[in-house]
Coordinates of C-alpha atoms in Angstrom, one line a residue:
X13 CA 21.0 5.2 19.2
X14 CA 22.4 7.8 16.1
X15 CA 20.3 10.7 15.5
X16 CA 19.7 8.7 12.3
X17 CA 18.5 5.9 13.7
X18 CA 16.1 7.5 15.9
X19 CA 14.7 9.5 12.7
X20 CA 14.5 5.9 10.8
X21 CA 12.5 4.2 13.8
X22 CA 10.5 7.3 13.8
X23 CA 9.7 6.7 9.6
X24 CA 9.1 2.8 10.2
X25 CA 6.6 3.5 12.8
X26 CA 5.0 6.2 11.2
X27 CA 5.2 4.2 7.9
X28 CA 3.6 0.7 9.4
X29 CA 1.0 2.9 11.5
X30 CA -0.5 4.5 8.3
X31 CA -0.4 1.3 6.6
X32 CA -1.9 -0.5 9.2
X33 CA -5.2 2.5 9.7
X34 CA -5.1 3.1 5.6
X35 CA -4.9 7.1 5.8
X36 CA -3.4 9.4 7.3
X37 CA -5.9 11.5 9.1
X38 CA -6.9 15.4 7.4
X39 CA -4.4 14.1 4.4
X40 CA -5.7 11.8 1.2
X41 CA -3.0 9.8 1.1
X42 CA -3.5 6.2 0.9
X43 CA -1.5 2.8 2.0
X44 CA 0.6 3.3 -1.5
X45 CA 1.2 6.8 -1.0
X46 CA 1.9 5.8 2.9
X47 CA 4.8 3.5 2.1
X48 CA 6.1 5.6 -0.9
X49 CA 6.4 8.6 1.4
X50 CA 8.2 6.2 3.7
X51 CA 10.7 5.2 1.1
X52 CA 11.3 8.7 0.4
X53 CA 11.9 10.1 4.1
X54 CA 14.3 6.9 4.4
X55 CA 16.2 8.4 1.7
X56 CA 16.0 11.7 2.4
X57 CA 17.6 11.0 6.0
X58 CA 20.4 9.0 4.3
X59 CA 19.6 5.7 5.5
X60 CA 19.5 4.5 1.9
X61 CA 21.4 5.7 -1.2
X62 CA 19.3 5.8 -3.9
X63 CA 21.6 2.7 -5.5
X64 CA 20.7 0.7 -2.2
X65 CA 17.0 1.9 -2.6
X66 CA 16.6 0.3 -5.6
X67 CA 18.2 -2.8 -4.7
X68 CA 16.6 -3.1 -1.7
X69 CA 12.9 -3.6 -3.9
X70 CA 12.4 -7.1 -4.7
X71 CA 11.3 -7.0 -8.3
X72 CA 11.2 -10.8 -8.3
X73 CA 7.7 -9.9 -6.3
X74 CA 6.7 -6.6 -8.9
X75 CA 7.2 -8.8 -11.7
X76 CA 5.3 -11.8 -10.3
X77 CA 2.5 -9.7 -8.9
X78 CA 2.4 -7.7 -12.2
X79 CA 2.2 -10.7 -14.3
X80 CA -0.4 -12.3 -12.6
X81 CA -2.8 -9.5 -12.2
X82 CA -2.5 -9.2 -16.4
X83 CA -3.4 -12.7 -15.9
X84 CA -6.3 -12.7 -13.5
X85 CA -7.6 -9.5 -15.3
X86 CA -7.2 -11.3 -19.0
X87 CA -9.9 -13.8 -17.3
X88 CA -12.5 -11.1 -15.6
X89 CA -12.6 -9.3 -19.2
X90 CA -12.9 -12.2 -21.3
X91 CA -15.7 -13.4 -19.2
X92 CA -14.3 -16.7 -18.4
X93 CA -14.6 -16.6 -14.4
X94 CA -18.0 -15.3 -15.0
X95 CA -19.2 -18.7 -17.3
X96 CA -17.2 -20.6 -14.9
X97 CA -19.0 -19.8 -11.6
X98 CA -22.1 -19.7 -13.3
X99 CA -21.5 -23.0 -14.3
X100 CA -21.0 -24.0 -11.1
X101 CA -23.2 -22.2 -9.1
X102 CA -26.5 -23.5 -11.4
X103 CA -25.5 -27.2 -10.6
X104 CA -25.8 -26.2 -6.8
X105 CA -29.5 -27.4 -6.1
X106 CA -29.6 -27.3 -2.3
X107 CA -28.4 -24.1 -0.2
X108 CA -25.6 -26.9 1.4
X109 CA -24.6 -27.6 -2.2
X110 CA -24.4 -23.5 -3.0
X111 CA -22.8 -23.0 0.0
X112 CA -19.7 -26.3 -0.9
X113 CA -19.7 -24.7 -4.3
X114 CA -18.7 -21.5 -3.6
X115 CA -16.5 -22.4 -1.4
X116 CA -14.8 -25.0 -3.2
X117 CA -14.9 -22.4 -6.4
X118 CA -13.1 -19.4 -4.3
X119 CA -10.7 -21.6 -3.1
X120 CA -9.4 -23.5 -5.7
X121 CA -9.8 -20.1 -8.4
X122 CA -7.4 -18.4 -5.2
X123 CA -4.9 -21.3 -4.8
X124 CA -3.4 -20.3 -8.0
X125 CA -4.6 -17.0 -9.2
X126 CA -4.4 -13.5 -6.7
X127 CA -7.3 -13.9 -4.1
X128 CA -8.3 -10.2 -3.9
X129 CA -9.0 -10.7 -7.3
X130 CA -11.3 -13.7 -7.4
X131 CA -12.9 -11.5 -4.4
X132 CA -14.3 -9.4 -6.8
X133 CA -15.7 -11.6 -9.0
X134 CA -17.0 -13.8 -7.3
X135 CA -19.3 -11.8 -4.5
X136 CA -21.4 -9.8 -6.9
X137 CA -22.3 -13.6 -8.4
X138 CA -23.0 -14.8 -4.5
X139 CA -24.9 -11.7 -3.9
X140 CA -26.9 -12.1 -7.7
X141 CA -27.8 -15.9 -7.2
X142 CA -29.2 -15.3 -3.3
X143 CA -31.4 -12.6 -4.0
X144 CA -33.0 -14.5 -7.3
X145 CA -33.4 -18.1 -5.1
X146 CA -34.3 -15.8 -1.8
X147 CA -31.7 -17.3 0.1
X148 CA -30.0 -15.2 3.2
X149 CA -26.9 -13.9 1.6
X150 CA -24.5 -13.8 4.4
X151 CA -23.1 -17.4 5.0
X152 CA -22.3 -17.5 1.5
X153 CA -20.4 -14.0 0.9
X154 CA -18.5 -15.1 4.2
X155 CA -17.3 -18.4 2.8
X156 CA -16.7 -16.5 0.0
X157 CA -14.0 -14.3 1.8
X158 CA -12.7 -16.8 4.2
X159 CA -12.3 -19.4 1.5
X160 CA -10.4 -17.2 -0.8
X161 CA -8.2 -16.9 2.7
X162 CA -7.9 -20.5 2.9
X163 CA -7.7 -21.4 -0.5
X164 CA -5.0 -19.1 -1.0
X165 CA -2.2 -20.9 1.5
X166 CA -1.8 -23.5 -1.2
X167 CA 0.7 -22.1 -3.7
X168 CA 2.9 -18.8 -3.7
X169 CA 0.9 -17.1 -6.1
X170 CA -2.2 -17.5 -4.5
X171 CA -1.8 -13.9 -2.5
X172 CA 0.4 -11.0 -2.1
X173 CA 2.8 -12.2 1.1
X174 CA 3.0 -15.6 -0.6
X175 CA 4.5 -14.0 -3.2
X176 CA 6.8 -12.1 -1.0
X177 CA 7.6 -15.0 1.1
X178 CA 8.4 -17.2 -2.8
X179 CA 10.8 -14.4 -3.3
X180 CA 12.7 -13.5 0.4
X181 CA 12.9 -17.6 0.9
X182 CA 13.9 -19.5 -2.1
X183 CA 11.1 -21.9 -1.6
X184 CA 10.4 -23.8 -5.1
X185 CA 6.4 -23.9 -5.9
X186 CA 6.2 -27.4 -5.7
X187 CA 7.7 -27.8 -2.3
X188 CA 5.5 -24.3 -1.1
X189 CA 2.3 -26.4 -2.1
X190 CA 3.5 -29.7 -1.0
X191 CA 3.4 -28.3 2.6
X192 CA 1.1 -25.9 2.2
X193 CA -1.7 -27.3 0.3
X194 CA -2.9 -29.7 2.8
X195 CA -3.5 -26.9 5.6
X196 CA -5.7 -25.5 2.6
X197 CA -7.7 -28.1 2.3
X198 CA -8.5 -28.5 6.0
X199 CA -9.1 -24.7 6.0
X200 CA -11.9 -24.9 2.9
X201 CA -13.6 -28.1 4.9
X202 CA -13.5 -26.5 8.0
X203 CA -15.2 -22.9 6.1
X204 CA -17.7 -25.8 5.0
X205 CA -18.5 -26.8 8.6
X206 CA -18.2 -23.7 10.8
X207 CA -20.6 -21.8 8.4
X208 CA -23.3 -24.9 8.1
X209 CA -23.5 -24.7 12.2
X210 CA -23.2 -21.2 12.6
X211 CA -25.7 -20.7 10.1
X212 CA -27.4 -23.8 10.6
X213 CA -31.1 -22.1 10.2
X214 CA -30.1 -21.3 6.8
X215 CA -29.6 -24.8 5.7
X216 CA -32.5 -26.2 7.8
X217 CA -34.7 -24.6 5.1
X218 CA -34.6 -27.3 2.4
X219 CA -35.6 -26.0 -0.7
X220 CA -34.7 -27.0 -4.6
X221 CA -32.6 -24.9 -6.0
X222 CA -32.8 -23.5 -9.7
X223 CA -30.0 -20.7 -9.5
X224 CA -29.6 -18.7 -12.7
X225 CA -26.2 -16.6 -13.4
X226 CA -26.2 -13.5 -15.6
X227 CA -23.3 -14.2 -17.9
X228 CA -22.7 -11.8 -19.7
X229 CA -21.1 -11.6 -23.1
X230 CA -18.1 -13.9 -23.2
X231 CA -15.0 -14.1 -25.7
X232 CA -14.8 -17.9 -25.9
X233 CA -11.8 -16.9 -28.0
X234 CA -10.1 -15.3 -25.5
X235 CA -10.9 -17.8 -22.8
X236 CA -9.6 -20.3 -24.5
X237 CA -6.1 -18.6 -24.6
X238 CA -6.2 -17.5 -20.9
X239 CA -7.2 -20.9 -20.1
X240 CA -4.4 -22.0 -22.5
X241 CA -2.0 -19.6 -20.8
X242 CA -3.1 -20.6 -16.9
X243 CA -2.4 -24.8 -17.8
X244 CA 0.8 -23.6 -18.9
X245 CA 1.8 -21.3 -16.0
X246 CA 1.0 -24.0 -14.0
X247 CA 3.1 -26.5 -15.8
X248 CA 6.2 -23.8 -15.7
X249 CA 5.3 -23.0 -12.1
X250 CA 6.1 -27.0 -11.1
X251 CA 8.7 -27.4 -13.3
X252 CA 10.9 -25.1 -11.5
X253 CA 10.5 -22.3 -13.8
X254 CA 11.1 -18.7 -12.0
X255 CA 7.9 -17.7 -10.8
X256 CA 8.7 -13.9 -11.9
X257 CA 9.2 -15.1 -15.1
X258 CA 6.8 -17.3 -16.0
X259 CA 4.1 -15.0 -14.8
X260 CA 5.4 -12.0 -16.7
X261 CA 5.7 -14.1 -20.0
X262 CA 2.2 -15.7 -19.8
X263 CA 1.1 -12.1 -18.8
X264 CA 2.6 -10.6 -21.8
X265 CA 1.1 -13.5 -24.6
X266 CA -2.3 -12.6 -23.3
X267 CA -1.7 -9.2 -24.1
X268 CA -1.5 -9.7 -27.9
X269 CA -5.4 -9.8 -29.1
X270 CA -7.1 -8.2 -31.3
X271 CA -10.7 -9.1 -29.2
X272 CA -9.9 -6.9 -25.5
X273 CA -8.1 -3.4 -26.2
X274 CA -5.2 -3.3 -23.7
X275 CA -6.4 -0.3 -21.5
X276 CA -9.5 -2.8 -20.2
X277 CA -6.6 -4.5 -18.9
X278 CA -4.7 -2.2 -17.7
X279 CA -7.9 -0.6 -15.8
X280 CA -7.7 -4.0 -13.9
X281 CA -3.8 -4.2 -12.4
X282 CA -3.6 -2.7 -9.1
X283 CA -1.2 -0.1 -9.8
X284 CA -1.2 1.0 -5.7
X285 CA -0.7 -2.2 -4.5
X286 CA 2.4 -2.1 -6.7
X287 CA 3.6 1.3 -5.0
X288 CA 2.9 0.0 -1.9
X289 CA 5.0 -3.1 -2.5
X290 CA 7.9 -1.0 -3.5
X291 CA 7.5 1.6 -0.5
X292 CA 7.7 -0.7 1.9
X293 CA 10.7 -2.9 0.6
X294 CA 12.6 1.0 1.0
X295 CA 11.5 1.4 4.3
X296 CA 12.0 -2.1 5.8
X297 CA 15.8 -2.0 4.0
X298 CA 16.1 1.8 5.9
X299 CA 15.5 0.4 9.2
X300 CA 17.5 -2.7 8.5
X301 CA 20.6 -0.9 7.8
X302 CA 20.6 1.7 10.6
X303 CA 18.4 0.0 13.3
X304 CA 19.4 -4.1 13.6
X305 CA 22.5 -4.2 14.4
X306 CA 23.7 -8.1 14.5
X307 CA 23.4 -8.3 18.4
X308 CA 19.8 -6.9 18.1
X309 CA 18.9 -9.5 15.5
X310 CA 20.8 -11.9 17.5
X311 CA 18.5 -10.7 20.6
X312 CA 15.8 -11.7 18.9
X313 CA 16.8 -15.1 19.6
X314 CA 15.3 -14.9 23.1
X315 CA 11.7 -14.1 21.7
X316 CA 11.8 -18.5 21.1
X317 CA 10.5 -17.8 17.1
X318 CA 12.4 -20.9 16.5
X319 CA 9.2 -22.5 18.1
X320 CA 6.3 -23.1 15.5
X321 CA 3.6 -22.4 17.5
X322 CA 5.5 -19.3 19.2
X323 CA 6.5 -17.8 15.7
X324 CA 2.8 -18.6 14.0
X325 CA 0.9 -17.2 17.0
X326 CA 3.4 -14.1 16.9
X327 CA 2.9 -13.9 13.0
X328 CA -1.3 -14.1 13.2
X329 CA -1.1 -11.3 16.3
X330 CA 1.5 -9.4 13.6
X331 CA -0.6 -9.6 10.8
X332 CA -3.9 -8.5 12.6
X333 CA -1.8 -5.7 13.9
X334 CA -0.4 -3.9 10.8
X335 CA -2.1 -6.2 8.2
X336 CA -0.4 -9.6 6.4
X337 CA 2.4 -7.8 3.6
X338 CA 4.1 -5.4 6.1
X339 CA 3.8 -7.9 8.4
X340 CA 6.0 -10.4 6.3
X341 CA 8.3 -8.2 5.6
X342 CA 8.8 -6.6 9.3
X343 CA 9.5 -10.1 10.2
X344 CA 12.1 -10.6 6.8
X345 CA 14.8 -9.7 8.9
X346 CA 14.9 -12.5 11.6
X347 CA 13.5 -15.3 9.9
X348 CA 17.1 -15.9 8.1
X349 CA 19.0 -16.3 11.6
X350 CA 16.6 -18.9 12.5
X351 CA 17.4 -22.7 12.9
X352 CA 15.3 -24.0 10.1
X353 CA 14.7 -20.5 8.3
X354 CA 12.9 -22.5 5.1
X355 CA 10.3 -23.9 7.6
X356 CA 10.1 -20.2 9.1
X357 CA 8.6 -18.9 6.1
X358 CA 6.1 -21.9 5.3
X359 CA 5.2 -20.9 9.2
X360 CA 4.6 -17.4 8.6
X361 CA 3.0 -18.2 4.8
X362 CA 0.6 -20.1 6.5
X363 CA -0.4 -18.1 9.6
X364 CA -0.1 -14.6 8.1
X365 CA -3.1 -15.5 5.7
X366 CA -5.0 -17.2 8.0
X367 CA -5.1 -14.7 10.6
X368 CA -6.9 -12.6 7.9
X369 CA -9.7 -14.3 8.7
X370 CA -10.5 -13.8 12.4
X371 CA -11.9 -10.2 11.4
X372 CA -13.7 -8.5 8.6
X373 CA -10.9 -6.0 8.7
X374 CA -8.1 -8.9 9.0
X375 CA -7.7 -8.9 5.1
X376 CA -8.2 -6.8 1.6
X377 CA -10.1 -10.3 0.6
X378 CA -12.8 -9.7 3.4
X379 CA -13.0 -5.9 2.5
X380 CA -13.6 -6.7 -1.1
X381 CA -16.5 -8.6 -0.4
X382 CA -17.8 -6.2 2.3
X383 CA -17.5 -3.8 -0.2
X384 CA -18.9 -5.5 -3.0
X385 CA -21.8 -6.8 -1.0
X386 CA -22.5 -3.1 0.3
X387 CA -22.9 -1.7 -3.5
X388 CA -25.2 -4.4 -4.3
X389 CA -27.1 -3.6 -1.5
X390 CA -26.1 -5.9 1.2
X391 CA -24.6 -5.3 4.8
X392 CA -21.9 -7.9 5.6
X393 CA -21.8 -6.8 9.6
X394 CA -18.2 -7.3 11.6
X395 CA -20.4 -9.5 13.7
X396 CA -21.7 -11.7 11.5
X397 CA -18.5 -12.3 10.0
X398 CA -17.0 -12.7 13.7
X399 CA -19.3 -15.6 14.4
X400 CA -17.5 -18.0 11.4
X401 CA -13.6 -15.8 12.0
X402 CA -13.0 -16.5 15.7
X403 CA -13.5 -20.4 15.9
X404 CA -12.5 -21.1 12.1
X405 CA -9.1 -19.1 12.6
X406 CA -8.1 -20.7 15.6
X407 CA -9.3 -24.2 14.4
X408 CA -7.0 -23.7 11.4
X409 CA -3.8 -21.9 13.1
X410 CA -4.0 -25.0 15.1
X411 CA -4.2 -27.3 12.9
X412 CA -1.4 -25.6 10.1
X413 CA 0.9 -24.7 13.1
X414 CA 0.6 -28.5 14.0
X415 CA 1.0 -30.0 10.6
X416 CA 4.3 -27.7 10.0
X417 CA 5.5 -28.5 13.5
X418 CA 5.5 -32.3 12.7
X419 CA 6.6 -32.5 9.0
X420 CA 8.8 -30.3 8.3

């Protein structure tokens, strides 16, 4: 190995390690500032030019991601997810019927729109509602997180590595959700089931329900444009428009108002996440250049990832590692040399958000609704989580990895 070489293995492990703890320790830096440092010491060394640096960041992802965070924070400001899970939640008159619409209502809000993001709407509602009705809140904010998880396998822009995976593959949304949307389904049934029997002494308490939602002031105005705006994204999105582009221009439109001043949107996008994106495209292209080599890729052959269930148990153990995005795009350089590289990706789709939920730390979903349970006052515990994660990621790895394995 070049003297380079050794320095770029020593960036990417560096890099991934920081990533995967969040900080570096007696610095502030964060994951963004991580991966941007990354990028930096990969060009420093020479293993990039800056002209291959900025090729190597997919801006097909950016502009996606970008786009649909205007989108998802157009929604938050004009109060239209907070009328919607009200509506939903006050027709729930049973704690099982709370606990089917929240899960049903993260899910199908994170098929299409960014899960973090419906993360942190919906738990402050879950934790609201419990406390009024006096219900336990923890099955609930945990079908919250593991149903955004789930919910979010269905389309390429229901999560970050979905839309990193739309981008690296090729994959057209309508054939991503035609494989993909089924495993989501069984995932938000089976968050149904494993939390009814884990928790089953919450349910065994019958009561009527009367759950009131604070609402807050709403824009109808504005809601009906986003609305407007979403129908239509999702109409480009199967109609083979370029995901990137669609989602930038529905972005844009919802900027034009004269109701929501643009900084309360721009207060929303996750600027780091962004960085983080960008870092980490630098550093995976720094590694790929001086470190795989075509016989090492070719080596990789003997690790048997054109098996689905070696490559999605491989991918979950990944993800849990250094967490789902840097996962995806360690694993970028491989999938391509594989036999049937298009079902590769669906594999790795599938399994990298999954395996978010075996642990409270497994995803930024989970964290979001730690976090906002925590500053309302309620402790989500890595046990109690744990409980519903273990069985209800292992039932659905199985049951995606088999699906995959036999259709496609």
């Amino acid at each position: 190995m070049t003297l380079m070489g050794a320095a770029a293995l020593l960036i990417l492990i560096l890099t991934y390690a920081g990533v995967a703890i969040g900080r570096i320790p007696g610095l502030r830096l964060d994951r963004a500032g991580i991966a941007l440092l990354g990028g930096a010491a990969m060009i420093a060394i020479g293993a990039l030019s800056m002209e291959d640096a900025y090729r190597a960041i997919n801006f097909d992802t950016i502009t996606l991601l970008l786009g649909m965070m205007i989108v998802v924070a157009h929604l938050k400001v004009s109060g239209a997810f907070r009328a919607l899970g009200a509506y939903a939640i006050e027709h729930a008159h049973a704690p099982f019927m709370l606990l089917v619409m929240v899960t049903l209502l993260t899910g199908i809000l994170s098929a299409f729109l960014v899960n973090d993001a419906i993360c942190l709407v919906m738990a402050p509602i879950v934790v609201h509602v419990t406390r009024v009705i006096n219900r336990n809140p923890i099955p609930y904010l945990i079908a919250t997180a593991t149903a955004s998880n789930c919910g979010s396998v269905a389309t390429i822009t229901g999560n970050p590595q979905n839309m990193v995976i739309g981008a690296l593959s090729g994959i057209s949304y309508p054939a991503f959700s035609a494989a993909l949307a089924p495993v989501a389904l069984f995932g938000l049934v089976a968050v149904i089931v494993i939390v009814r029997i884990v928790y089953r002494a919450e349910f065994a308490r019958s009561a009527e329900l009367s759950p009131e939602v604070y609402r807050g002031r709403m824009l109808p105005g504005q809601v009906l444009k986003a609305v407007v705006v979403c129908i239509g994204l999702a109409v480009a999105f199967f109609a083979g428009v370029p995901v990137a582009k669609a989602a930038l221009i529905g972005g844009a439109i919802l900027l034009v108002t004269r109701a929501i001043k643009p900084a309360r949107i721009y207060r929303e996008i996750d600027g780091p996440l962004l960085f983080m994106f960008a870092g980490l495209f630098i550093v995976v292209a720094g590694a790929e250049k001086t470190l795989l080599t075509p016989d090492i890729i070719a080596s990789a052959k003997n690790l048997g990832l054109d098996d689905v269930w070696r490559l999605s148990g491989f991918t979950a153990v990944l993800s849990n590692i250094m967490s789902n995005v840097p996962a995806v795009l360690a694993l970028r350089p491989f999938i391509s040399g594989l036999e049937n590289p298009g079902r590769a990706w669906l594999v790795v789709a599938m399994s990298s958000t999954l395996a978010g939920n075996f642990t409270l730390l497994g995803s930024v979903a989970n964290l979001i609704v730690a976090e906002q349970a925590r500053a309302a006052g309620t402790q989500l515990s890595f046990s109690a989580f744990f409980k519903v994660g273990l069985p209800l990621t292992l039932l659905t790895l199985a049951a995606g990895t088999a699906w995959l394995a036999a259709g496609f």
